[in-house]
Coordinates of C-alpha atoms in Angstrom, one line a residue:
M1 CA -122.7 94.3 3.5
I2 CA -121.9 97.5 1.6
P3 CA -119.4 100.2 2.9
T4 CA -120.1 103.8 3.2
S5 CA -120.2 106.2 0.3
S6 CA -117.1 108.1 -0.7
A7 CA -118.9 111.3 0.4
D8 CA -118.4 110.1 3.9
R9 CA -114.6 109.4 3.5
P10 CA -111.9 111.8 4.4
N11 CA -109.8 112.7 1.4
A12 CA -112.1 110.7 -0.9
G13 CA -112.6 113.3 -3.5
R14 CA -110.9 113.7 -6.8
S15 CA -109.0 116.8 -5.7
G16 CA -106.7 117.8 -2.8
A17 CA -104.8 114.8 -1.4
G18 CA -106.3 112.3 -3.9
R19 CA -105.0 108.8 -4.2
S20 CA -101.7 107.5 -3.2
G21 CA -99.5 107.0 -6.2
A22 CA -97.9 103.9 -4.9
G23 CA -101.1 102.3 -3.7
R24 CA -99.5 100.8 -0.6
P25 CA -101.0 100.6 2.8
D26 CA -99.6 102.7 5.7
G27 CA -98.3 99.4 7.3
D28 CA -98.9 95.7 7.2
R29 CA -101.1 94.2 9.9
S30 CA -101.6 90.6 10.6
G31 CA -103.8 88.5 12.8
E32 CA -107.3 87.3 12.9
D33 CA -108.8 90.1 10.9
G34 CA -106.5 89.4 8.1
V35 CA -106.3 92.9 6.5
G36 CA -102.6 92.8 6.7
A37 CA -100.4 90.0 5.3
V38 CA -102.3 87.2 3.5
R39 CA -101.8 83.7 4.7
S40 CA -100.7 81.2 2.1
G41 CA -103.8 79.2 0.9
E42 CA -106.3 81.5 2.6
Y43 CA -107.3 84.2 0.1
G44 CA -104.7 83.8 -2.6
S45 CA -101.1 82.6 -2.0
G46 CA -97.6 83.5 -3.0
A47 CA -98.1 87.3 -3.4
G48 CA -96.9 88.3 -0.1
R49 CA -98.8 91.7 -0.5
S50 CA -101.1 93.2 2.1
G51 CA -104.9 93.6 1.5
E52 CA -108.0 91.6 1.7
Y53 CA -107.2 89.3 -1.2
G54 CA -103.4 90.0 -1.4
S55 CA -104.2 93.5 -2.6
A56 CA -101.7 96.3 -3.0
G57 CA -103.4 97.9 0.0
V58 CA -106.1 100.4 0.9
R59 CA -105.4 103.9 -0.2
P60 CA -105.0 106.6 2.5
G61 CA -108.4 108.0 3.2
A62 CA -110.4 104.9 2.0
V63 CA -113.0 103.6 4.4
A64 CA -113.0 99.9 5.2
P65 CA -116.2 98.1 4.2
G66 CA -119.1 98.4 6.6
A67 CA -122.4 100.2 6.2
A68 CA -124.5 100.7 3.0
P69 CA -123.3 103.6 1.0
A70 CA -125.4 106.8 1.0
R71 CA -127.2 107.7 -2.2
R72 CA -125.3 110.1 -4.3
P73 CA -126.7 112.9 -6.5
V74 CA -127.9 112.0 -10.0
R75 CA -126.1 113.9 -12.8
S76 CA -128.0 116.8 -14.1
G77 CA -127.3 116.0 -17.8
L78 CA -129.3 112.8 -17.4
V79 CA -132.2 114.6 -15.9
L80 CA -132.2 117.0 -18.9
A81 CA -132.2 114.0 -21.2
L82 CA -135.1 112.4 -19.5
A83 CA -137.0 115.7 -19.7
A84 CA -136.2 116.0 -23.4
A85 CA -137.5 112.5 -24.2
A86 CA -141.1 113.9 -23.9
V87 CA -140.6 116.0 -27.0
L88 CA -138.9 113.5 -29.2
G89 CA -139.1 112.9 -32.9
T90 CA -137.1 110.6 -35.1
V91 CA -134.5 111.5 -37.6
S92 CA -135.5 111.0 -41.2
A93 CA -134.1 108.1 -43.1
A94 CA -130.5 108.6 -44.1
P95 CA -128.5 107.7 -47.2
A96 CA -126.5 104.6 -47.3
V97 CA -123.0 104.3 -45.9
S98 CA -120.4 105.9 -48.3
A99 CA -118.2 103.7 -50.4
E100 CA -115.2 105.1 -48.5
R101 CA -116.3 103.3 -45.4
G102 CA -117.5 100.1 -47.1
A103 CA -120.7 98.4 -47.2
G104 CA -122.0 96.3 -44.3
A105 CA -122.9 92.6 -44.4
G106 CA -126.3 91.5 -45.3
T107 CA -129.0 92.3 -42.7
V108 CA -130.8 89.8 -40.7
T109 CA -134.6 90.1 -41.3
A110 CA -136.5 91.2 -38.2
Q111 CA -139.1 88.8 -36.9
A112 CA -140.8 88.0 -33.7
R113 CA -138.6 86.7 -31.0
P114 CA -139.3 83.2 -29.9
P115 CA -139.3 82.2 -26.2
H116 CA -135.8 81.3 -25.0
T117 CA -134.1 80.2 -21.8
G118 CA -131.2 81.8 -19.9
H119 CA -130.3 85.4 -19.5
P120 CA -130.8 87.4 -22.7
Y121 CA -127.2 88.7 -22.4
G122 CA -126.1 85.1 -22.1
T123 CA -124.5 85.3 -18.6
G124 CA -127.0 84.6 -16.0
T125 CA -129.5 82.1 -15.1
G126 CA -132.8 82.9 -16.8
H127 CA -135.7 81.8 -14.8
A128 CA -134.8 79.8 -11.7
D129 CA -137.0 76.9 -12.8
G130 CA -135.5 76.9 -16.3
R131 CA -138.5 78.4 -18.1
G132 CA -137.9 80.9 -20.9
A133 CA -140.0 83.8 -21.7
A134 CA -140.3 86.3 -24.6
V135 CA -139.7 89.8 -23.5
G136 CA -141.6 91.9 -26.1
T137 CA -141.3 92.3 -29.8
G138 CA -139.7 95.7 -29.8
A139 CA -140.0 98.2 -32.6
T140 CA -139.7 97.4 -36.2
E141 CA -136.8 98.8 -38.2
G142 CA -136.9 101.6 -40.7
T143 CA -139.8 103.4 -38.9
G144 CA -137.9 106.8 -38.6
G145 CA -139.1 109.4 -41.0
T146 CA -140.8 112.2 -39.0
S147 CA -139.2 115.6 -38.9
H148 CA -137.2 116.5 -35.8
P149 CA -138.9 119.1 -33.5
Y150 CA -135.8 121.3 -33.1
G151 CA -134.4 121.2 -36.7
S152 CA -133.3 119.0 -39.5
D153 CA -131.4 115.8 -39.8
R154 CA -128.5 118.0 -40.9
A155 CA -128.6 119.9 -37.5
V156 CA -128.5 116.6 -35.6
L157 CA -125.4 115.4 -37.6
A158 CA -123.7 118.8 -37.3
G159 CA -124.0 118.5 -33.4
L160 CA -122.8 115.0 -33.4
N161 CA -119.8 115.9 -35.5
R162 CA -119.0 118.8 -33.2
H163 CA -118.9 116.5 -30.2
A164 CA -117.4 113.4 -31.6
H165 CA -113.7 112.6 -31.0
P166 CA -112.0 110.2 -33.5
L167 CA -110.9 106.9 -32.2
R168 CA -107.7 106.3 -34.1
A169 CA -107.3 102.6 -33.3
T170 CA -108.9 99.7 -31.6
A171 CA -106.0 97.3 -31.2
P172 CA -104.5 97.3 -27.6
G173 CA -100.9 97.1 -28.9
D174 CA -101.3 100.0 -31.4
Q175 CA -98.3 102.3 -30.8
R176 CA -99.7 105.6 -32.4
P177 CA -100.1 108.5 -30.1
A178 CA -103.0 108.0 -27.7
G179 CA -104.5 111.4 -27.8
D180 CA -107.9 109.7 -28.6
L181 CA -107.7 107.7 -25.4
A182 CA -106.8 110.9 -23.5
A183 CA -110.1 112.4 -24.6
L184 CA -111.9 109.3 -23.3
A185 CA -110.0 109.4 -20.1
R186 CA -111.1 113.0 -19.5
M187 CA -114.7 111.8 -19.9
T188 CA -114.2 109.4 -17.1
R189 CA -111.8 111.2 -14.8
D190 CA -114.3 111.9 -12.0
A191 CA -115.5 108.3 -11.8
E192 CA -114.4 105.7 -9.2
I193 CA -116.2 103.0 -11.2
I194 CA -116.3 103.0 -15.0
G195 CA -118.7 100.7 -16.8
F196 CA -117.7 99.7 -20.3
G197 CA -120.4 97.8 -22.0
E198 CA -120.5 95.3 -24.8
V199 CA -123.1 95.6 -27.6
T200 CA -122.4 91.9 -28.2
H201 CA -120.6 89.4 -26.0
G202 CA -118.5 88.2 -28.9
S203 CA -117.1 91.0 -31.2
K204 CA -113.4 91.5 -31.3
E205 CA -113.0 95.2 -31.8
V206 CA -115.4 95.9 -28.9
F207 CA -113.2 93.8 -26.5
D208 CA -110.1 95.4 -28.1
V209 CA -111.0 99.0 -27.6
R210 CA -112.0 98.3 -24.0
E211 CA -108.6 96.6 -23.4
R212 CA -106.8 99.5 -25.1
L213 CA -108.6 102.0 -22.7
F214 CA -107.9 99.7 -19.6
R215 CA -104.1 99.5 -20.5
Y216 CA -104.0 103.4 -20.9
L217 CA -105.8 104.0 -17.6
A218 CA -103.8 101.4 -15.8
T219 CA -100.6 103.1 -16.6
R220 CA -101.7 106.6 -15.7
P221 CA -99.7 108.1 -12.7
G222 CA -101.1 108.2 -9.3
D223 CA -104.7 109.4 -9.0
A224 CA -105.7 108.8 -12.6
A225 CA -104.9 105.1 -12.6
V226 CA -107.5 102.4 -12.9
T227 CA -106.1 99.2 -11.5
T228 CA -109.1 96.7 -11.2
F229 CA -110.7 95.0 -14.0
A230 CA -114.2 93.9 -12.9
L231 CA -115.7 91.2 -15.0
E232 CA -119.2 89.7 -15.5
Q233 CA -118.0 86.5 -13.9
P234 CA -118.7 84.7 -10.6
W235 CA -116.9 86.0 -7.6
S236 CA -114.9 82.8 -7.2
T237 CA -113.7 83.0 -10.8
G238 CA -112.5 86.5 -10.1
V239 CA -110.5 85.4 -7.1
R240 CA -108.9 82.6 -9.2
L241 CA -108.0 85.0 -12.0
D242 CA -106.7 87.7 -9.5
T243 CA -104.4 85.2 -8.0
W244 CA -103.0 84.3 -11.4
V245 CA -102.4 87.9 -12.6
R246 CA -100.7 88.7 -9.3
T247 CA -98.7 85.5 -8.7
G248 CA -98.7 83.4 -11.9
E249 CA -100.1 80.5 -9.8
G250 CA -101.6 77.9 -12.1
D251 CA -102.1 77.9 -15.9
L252 CA -104.2 80.7 -17.4
R253 CA -105.7 78.6 -20.2
T254 CA -106.7 75.8 -17.8
I255 CA -108.3 78.4 -15.5
M256 CA -110.2 79.9 -18.5
R257 CA -111.4 76.5 -19.7
E258 CA -112.7 75.5 -16.3
E259 CA -114.2 78.9 -15.4
F260 CA -115.6 80.2 -18.7
R261 CA -118.2 77.6 -19.2
S262 CA -122.0 77.1 -19.4
D263 CA -123.5 80.7 -19.3
Y264 CA -120.0 82.2 -19.2
T265 CA -118.5 80.7 -22.5
S266 CA -118.4 84.1 -24.2
W267 CA -115.1 85.0 -22.5
R268 CA -113.2 81.9 -23.5
T269 CA -111.3 83.8 -26.2
E270 CA -107.9 84.8 -27.3
E271 CA -108.8 88.4 -26.5
F272 CA -109.4 87.8 -22.9
H273 CA -106.3 85.6 -22.7
R274 CA -104.3 88.5 -24.1
L275 CA -105.7 90.9 -21.5
F276 CA -105.0 88.7 -18.5
S277 CA -101.5 87.9 -19.9
W278 CA -100.7 91.6 -20.2
M279 CA -101.9 92.2 -16.6
R280 CA -99.6 89.5 -15.4
E281 CA -96.6 90.9 -17.3
Y282 CA -97.3 94.4 -15.9
N283 CA -97.5 93.1 -12.4
R284 CA -94.1 91.4 -12.7
T285 CA -92.3 94.8 -12.9
H286 CA -94.6 97.3 -11.0
D287 CA -95.3 97.8 -7.3
R288 CA -98.8 98.9 -7.9
Q289 CA -100.6 95.8 -8.9
L290 CA -103.4 95.3 -11.3
R291 CA -106.4 93.3 -10.1
V292 CA -109.3 91.2 -11.4
M293 CA -112.6 90.8 -9.6
G294 CA -115.8 88.9 -10.5
N295 CA -119.0 90.7 -9.5
D296 CA -121.5 88.1 -10.8
I297 CA -123.4 85.5 -8.7
G298 CA -124.3 82.8 -11.2
D299 CA -122.1 80.2 -9.6
I300 CA -119.8 79.6 -6.7
G301 CA -116.7 77.5 -6.9
R302 CA -116.1 75.0 -4.1
E303 CA -112.9 76.8 -3.0
Q304 CA -114.9 79.8 -1.9
Y305 CA -116.8 77.6 0.7
A306 CA -113.4 76.2 1.7
R307 CA -112.0 79.7 2.3
V308 CA -115.0 80.6 4.6
L309 CA -115.0 77.3 6.4
G310 CA -111.2 77.3 6.6
W311 CA -111.2 80.7 8.4
A312 CA -113.8 79.5 10.8
E313 CA -111.8 76.3 11.5
R314 CA -108.7 78.4 12.4
H315 CA -110.3 81.3 14.3
R316 CA -113.9 80.3 15.3
P317 CA -114.1 76.5 15.6
A318 CA -117.4 76.9 17.5
L319 CA -119.0 78.2 14.3
L320 CA -117.7 75.5 12.1
P321 CA -120.4 72.9 12.6
V322 CA -123.2 75.3 12.0
L323 CA -121.6 76.6 8.9
R324 CA -121.0 73.2 7.6
E325 CA -124.6 72.3 8.2
R326 CA -125.8 75.5 6.4
Y327 CA -123.6 74.8 3.4
A328 CA -124.2 71.1 3.2
Q329 CA -126.9 71.1 0.5
L330 CA -124.9 73.5 -1.7
L331 CA -121.7 71.4 -1.3
A332 CA -123.6 68.3 -2.3
L333 CA -124.1 69.8 -5.8
P334 CA -121.7 68.4 -8.5
A335 CA -118.2 69.8 -8.7
G336 CA -118.1 70.9 -12.3
R337 CA -119.6 74.2 -13.3
D338 CA -121.9 72.8 -16.1
A339 CA -123.2 70.0 -13.9
R340 CA -123.5 72.2 -10.9
M341 CA -125.5 74.9 -12.6
K342 CA -127.7 72.4 -14.3
A343 CA -128.4 70.5 -11.1
L344 CA -129.1 73.7 -9.1
T345 CA -131.7 75.1 -11.7
G346 CA -133.3 71.6 -11.8
L347 CA -134.1 71.5 -8.1
P348 CA -137.7 71.9 -7.0
P349 CA -138.6 75.5 -5.9
A350 CA -139.0 74.5 -2.3
Q351 CA -135.5 73.0 -2.2
R352 CA -134.0 76.1 -3.8
R353 CA -135.7 78.2 -1.2
S354 CA -134.3 76.0 1.5
L355 CA -130.8 76.4 0.1
A356 CA -131.3 80.2 0.1
A357 CA -132.5 80.2 3.7
D358 CA -129.4 78.2 4.8
A359 CA -127.0 80.4 2.9
Q360 CA -128.6 83.6 4.3
A361 CA -128.4 82.1 7.8
A362 CA -124.6 81.4 7.3
H363 CA -124.1 85.0 6.2
R364 CA -126.0 86.4 9.2
L365 CA -123.9 84.3 11.5
L366 CA -120.6 85.6 10.1
S367 CA -121.8 89.2 9.7
G368 CA -122.8 89.4 13.3
T369 CA -126.6 90.1 12.8
G370 CA -127.3 86.7 14.2
T371 CA -124.7 86.5 16.9
G372 CA -123.8 90.2 17.8
T373 CA -120.1 89.6 17.0
G374 CA -120.1 92.5 14.5
T375 CA -118.0 92.8 11.3
G376 CA -115.2 94.9 9.9
T377 CA -111.6 95.1 9.2
G378 CA -110.3 96.4 12.5
S379 CA -108.1 94.5 14.8
K380 CA -110.7 94.2 17.7
P381 CA -110.9 90.6 18.9
G382 CA -114.1 88.9 18.0
R383 CA -114.7 90.6 14.6
V384 CA -114.9 88.5 11.5
P385 CA -112.8 89.9 8.6
A386 CA -114.8 91.8 6.0
R387 CA -113.4 89.6 3.3
V388 CA -114.9 86.5 5.0
V389 CA -118.3 88.2 5.4
Q390 CA -118.3 89.3 1.8
E391 CA -117.5 85.7 0.5
A392 CA -120.4 84.4 2.6
L393 CA -122.6 87.2 1.3
V394 CA -121.9 86.2 -2.3
I395 CA -122.8 82.6 -1.5
S396 CA -126.0 83.9 -0.1
Q397 CA -126.6 86.1 -3.1
M398 CA -126.2 83.1 -5.5
A399 CA -128.5 80.9 -3.5
T400 CA -131.1 83.6 -3.1
M401 CA -131.0 84.4 -6.9
Y402 CA -131.9 80.8 -7.7
S403 CA -134.8 80.9 -5.3
L404 CA -136.4 83.7 -7.4
D405 CA -138.0 83.8 -10.8
G406 CA -138.6 86.1 -13.7
A407 CA -138.1 89.9 -13.2
E408 CA -137.3 89.6 -9.5
L409 CA -134.4 87.2 -10.3
H410 CA -132.9 89.7 -12.8
R411 CA -133.5 92.7 -10.5
F412 CA -131.7 90.8 -7.7
R413 CA -128.8 89.7 -9.8
D414 CA -128.0 93.1 -11.3
D415 CA -128.3 94.8 -7.9
S416 CA -126.0 92.3 -6.4
M417 CA -123.4 92.8 -9.1
A418 CA -123.5 96.5 -8.4
R419 CA -123.1 96.0 -4.7
N420 CA -120.2 93.6 -5.1
T421 CA -118.4 96.1 -7.3
V422 CA -119.0 99.0 -4.9
W423 CA -117.8 96.7 -1.9
W424 CA -114.6 96.0 -3.8
Q425 CA -113.9 99.6 -4.9
R426 CA -114.5 101.0 -1.4
G427 CA -112.5 98.3 0.3
T428 CA -109.5 98.7 -2.0
G429 CA -109.8 102.4 -2.6
E430 CA -108.8 101.8 -6.2
R431 CA -110.6 102.8 -9.4
V432 CA -112.4 100.0 -11.3
L433 CA -113.3 99.4 -14.9
A434 CA -116.3 97.1 -15.0
A435 CA -116.9 94.9 -18.1
A436 CA -120.3 93.6 -18.9
H437 CA -123.0 93.7 -21.6
N438 CA -124.5 97.0 -22.5
G439 CA -127.7 95.7 -21.1
H440 CA -126.3 95.4 -17.6
L441 CA -124.2 98.7 -17.4
A442 CA -126.7 101.0 -19.0
Y443 CA -128.8 103.2 -16.7
R444 CA -132.1 102.1 -18.2
S445 CA -133.2 98.6 -19.2
A446 CA -134.2 97.8 -22.8
W447 CA -136.7 95.2 -21.4
P448 CA -138.1 96.8 -18.2
Q449 CA -140.9 94.3 -17.9
Q450 CA -138.4 91.4 -17.5
Y451 CA -135.2 93.3 -16.4
P452 CA -136.6 96.1 -14.3
V453 CA -133.3 97.3 -12.7
T454 CA -129.8 97.2 -14.4
Q455 CA -126.5 97.1 -12.7
G456 CA -125.9 100.6 -14.1
A457 CA -129.0 102.0 -12.5
A458 CA -128.0 100.3 -9.2
L459 CA -124.5 101.8 -9.4
R460 CA -125.8 105.2 -10.0
D461 CA -128.2 104.8 -7.1
L462 CA -125.3 103.6 -4.8
V463 CA -122.5 106.0 -5.8
G464 CA -124.1 108.8 -8.0
D465 CA -121.5 110.5 -10.1
D466 CA -118.7 108.2 -9.0
Y467 CA -120.1 105.9 -11.7
V468 CA -119.8 106.6 -15.4
A469 CA -121.5 104.4 -18.1
I470 CA -119.9 103.8 -21.5
G471 CA -121.9 102.0 -24.1
T472 CA -120.6 100.6 -27.3
S473 CA -122.4 100.9 -30.6
V474 CA -121.7 99.2 -34.0
H475 CA -123.0 99.8 -37.5
S476 CA -122.5 96.1 -38.1
A477 CA -120.7 93.3 -36.3
G478 CA -119.8 89.7 -36.6
F479 CA -120.0 88.0 -33.2
L480 CA -119.5 84.7 -31.6
A481 CA -122.5 83.3 -29.8
R482 CA -124.1 80.0 -28.8
P483 CA -126.9 78.7 -31.1
E484 CA -130.4 78.4 -29.8
T485 CA -129.7 74.7 -29.2
G486 CA -127.6 75.7 -26.3
G487 CA -124.5 74.0 -24.9
D488 CA -120.9 75.2 -25.0
R489 CA -120.7 75.1 -28.9
R490 CA -120.3 78.6 -30.4
E491 CA -120.8 79.8 -33.9
V492 CA -120.2 83.1 -35.8
F493 CA -123.2 85.2 -36.7
D494 CA -123.6 88.7 -38.1
T495 CA -125.9 91.6 -37.2
G496 CA -125.9 92.9 -40.8
A497 CA -125.9 96.7 -41.4
A498 CA -127.9 98.9 -39.2
H499 CA -131.3 99.9 -40.6
P500 CA -132.4 103.4 -41.4
G501 CA -134.2 104.9 -38.4
S502 CA -131.8 103.1 -35.9
N503 CA -129.4 104.8 -33.5
E504 CA -126.5 103.2 -35.3
H505 CA -127.5 104.3 -38.8
T506 CA -127.3 107.9 -37.8
L507 CA -124.2 107.6 -35.7
D508 CA -122.4 105.9 -38.5
R509 CA -122.9 109.0 -40.7
V510 CA -120.6 111.0 -38.3
R511 CA -117.4 112.0 -40.3
H512 CA -115.2 109.7 -38.2
R513 CA -115.2 106.0 -39.0
D514 CA -114.8 105.1 -35.2
F515 CA -115.3 107.7 -32.5
V516 CA -116.3 108.5 -28.9
I517 CA -118.8 111.0 -27.8
D518 CA -119.7 112.4 -24.4
L519 CA -123.4 112.6 -24.3
R520 CA -123.4 114.9 -21.3
G521 CA -121.7 117.6 -23.4
T522 CA -124.3 117.8 -26.1
T523 CA -127.1 119.6 -24.1
G524 CA -126.3 122.9 -25.8
D525 CA -127.2 121.5 -29.2
R526 CA -131.0 121.2 -28.9
A527 CA -131.5 119.1 -32.0
T528 CA -128.7 116.6 -31.2
A529 CA -129.7 116.4 -27.4
A530 CA -133.3 115.7 -28.3
W531 CA -132.2 113.1 -31.0
L532 CA -130.0 111.4 -28.3
A533 CA -132.9 111.3 -25.9
A534 CA -135.3 109.6 -28.5
P535 CA -135.9 105.9 -28.1
R536 CA -135.3 104.1 -31.3
P537 CA -134.2 100.6 -32.5
T538 CA -130.7 99.8 -31.2
F539 CA -128.5 96.6 -31.4
L540 CA -128.4 94.7 -28.1
V541 CA -127.1 91.3 -29.1
P542 CA -127.1 88.4 -26.6
A543 CA -124.6 85.7 -26.1
T544 CA -127.2 83.1 -27.3
Y545 CA -128.2 83.9 -30.8
V546 CA -131.9 84.2 -31.7
P547 CA -133.1 84.6 -35.2
S548 CA -134.4 88.1 -34.5
V549 CA -131.3 90.1 -33.6
M550 CA -132.5 92.1 -30.6
R551 CA -133.2 95.7 -31.7
E552 CA -135.2 97.2 -28.8
P553 CA -136.0 100.8 -28.8
Q554 CA -133.5 102.6 -26.6
S555 CA -132.7 106.2 -25.7
L556 CA -128.9 106.7 -25.7
A557 CA -129.1 109.7 -23.4
E558 CA -131.1 107.8 -20.9
G559 CA -128.8 104.8 -21.1
Y560 CA -125.3 106.1 -21.1
D561 CA -122.8 109.0 -20.4
V562 CA -120.5 108.1 -23.2
I563 CA -120.9 106.2 -26.5
V564 CA -118.0 104.5 -28.3
H565 CA -119.2 103.9 -31.9
L566 CA -117.4 101.5 -34.2
H567 CA -118.2 101.2 -38.0
R568 CA -117.4 97.5 -38.1
A569 CA -116.5 94.7 -35.7
E570 CA -115.5 91.1 -36.4
A571 CA -116.1 88.0 -34.2
V572 CA -113.7 87.3 -31.4
T573 CA -111.3 84.4 -31.6
P574 CA -112.1 81.4 -29.4
F575 CA -109.0 79.6 -28.2
D576 CA -110.6 76.2 -28.1

């Protein structure tokens, strides 16, 4: 269930009335539909604030979740980039990094990628039956050398230098003037959803600069503020973290240890602990509350079923026996995340399809498509609250994903993550910064034969220019990742220095050590625009390390609106 596009909302644009600076609702409402005050123990306790999950409220002009959003226009700059891709050449090999910037670590030798299980970005399910699959060999490094059709290598770099804005710091606590972040904020000012990708799931400075941007945007006045941090984590994990940052209920390290497990171990770091702790401290002293939401569907915590069943028990006892029957097989899975995910992926295909059919039926029952009761957030008797329907939808999404295989599994997962993010943004009316791997938030997949639709492509299709994609790039990076043997154990690996002919090698020759560049503004520089449109080897490092560091050919212009390039990143700090 996806709400209408912002194009259909009154006062939904970025000009005119804009957002309410306080972020409060027009008035609290209570009752069955639960859009007003939140009951203790139902969808987060202790906050005492209004909203679907104890939120600060729906902004004036925001439409409650309902119908699917209309498609929005695709940005013209991207269309130009796609057209330019037909006349691409590669930039000639460049000289080594200057001594001033320092040499990179030793490179990892490129070799054929072996088959592997799990999502390549390390935060999904892989094949539903546990099979792995190689997804192509990619291009070899160092193949750039042909002349550029519109000019020299020098012309490309001159254009990049003209458009690059220096990034003065990465550390979130850096107190220097934030003019560099103001430039990045301007690049995203028209977006309701900002995707900020990770080139690896385990590099400190990548996490740091994203947190620095989020802190900056979260503290902007009124219309400019970004108040929700959306994470590549299951929905139920997001609810638990959101409750903590709003109320302090529970212990953050315990929550992270219990939730960031199995395919989600990459976020069990001091960097994420610092981010959530900062959000909690901010919420202590501000009326406008910061939020966390999980948009992923890899697992469902038992408390999510309890919230849906608990609402039915209080308000629709006649539905309770049917819902319990539909969720019985899912609730019979083990309680712990590791054991639950292992048990679910190990079920025979027919049983997984049966689980999916039951979860879909439960969602239809609550959404009204099976009973005619209808959905929504209004106060009409007989309607199921939108939040309850959404929780049932996410359960259905999870079960459906595990009933699929291969490319269809990944297509469904990324599309669901996009739809969940849009549902949240339209329901709360607040701007969202979405955190995930570059491979999810880009507009075009690096492995289309296995991952045909990215979350970024789905977001663009759903909301058009209300979504902006930021990709991160590194000349070299240390990163924390799981070894090929799997499990929760993590080790530190290194990409080595970018090879000549790669996107990163040329980006690292820009005069700034770290910088941000709006790719949409480069179309006037023909050589630079054509270079950005050319597919060439690009780091895209998964959370499970494979000997051949992934360097699939990518076009930066087809993938992103904005690039944040870092000369060097180090591995994140695990807290246990």
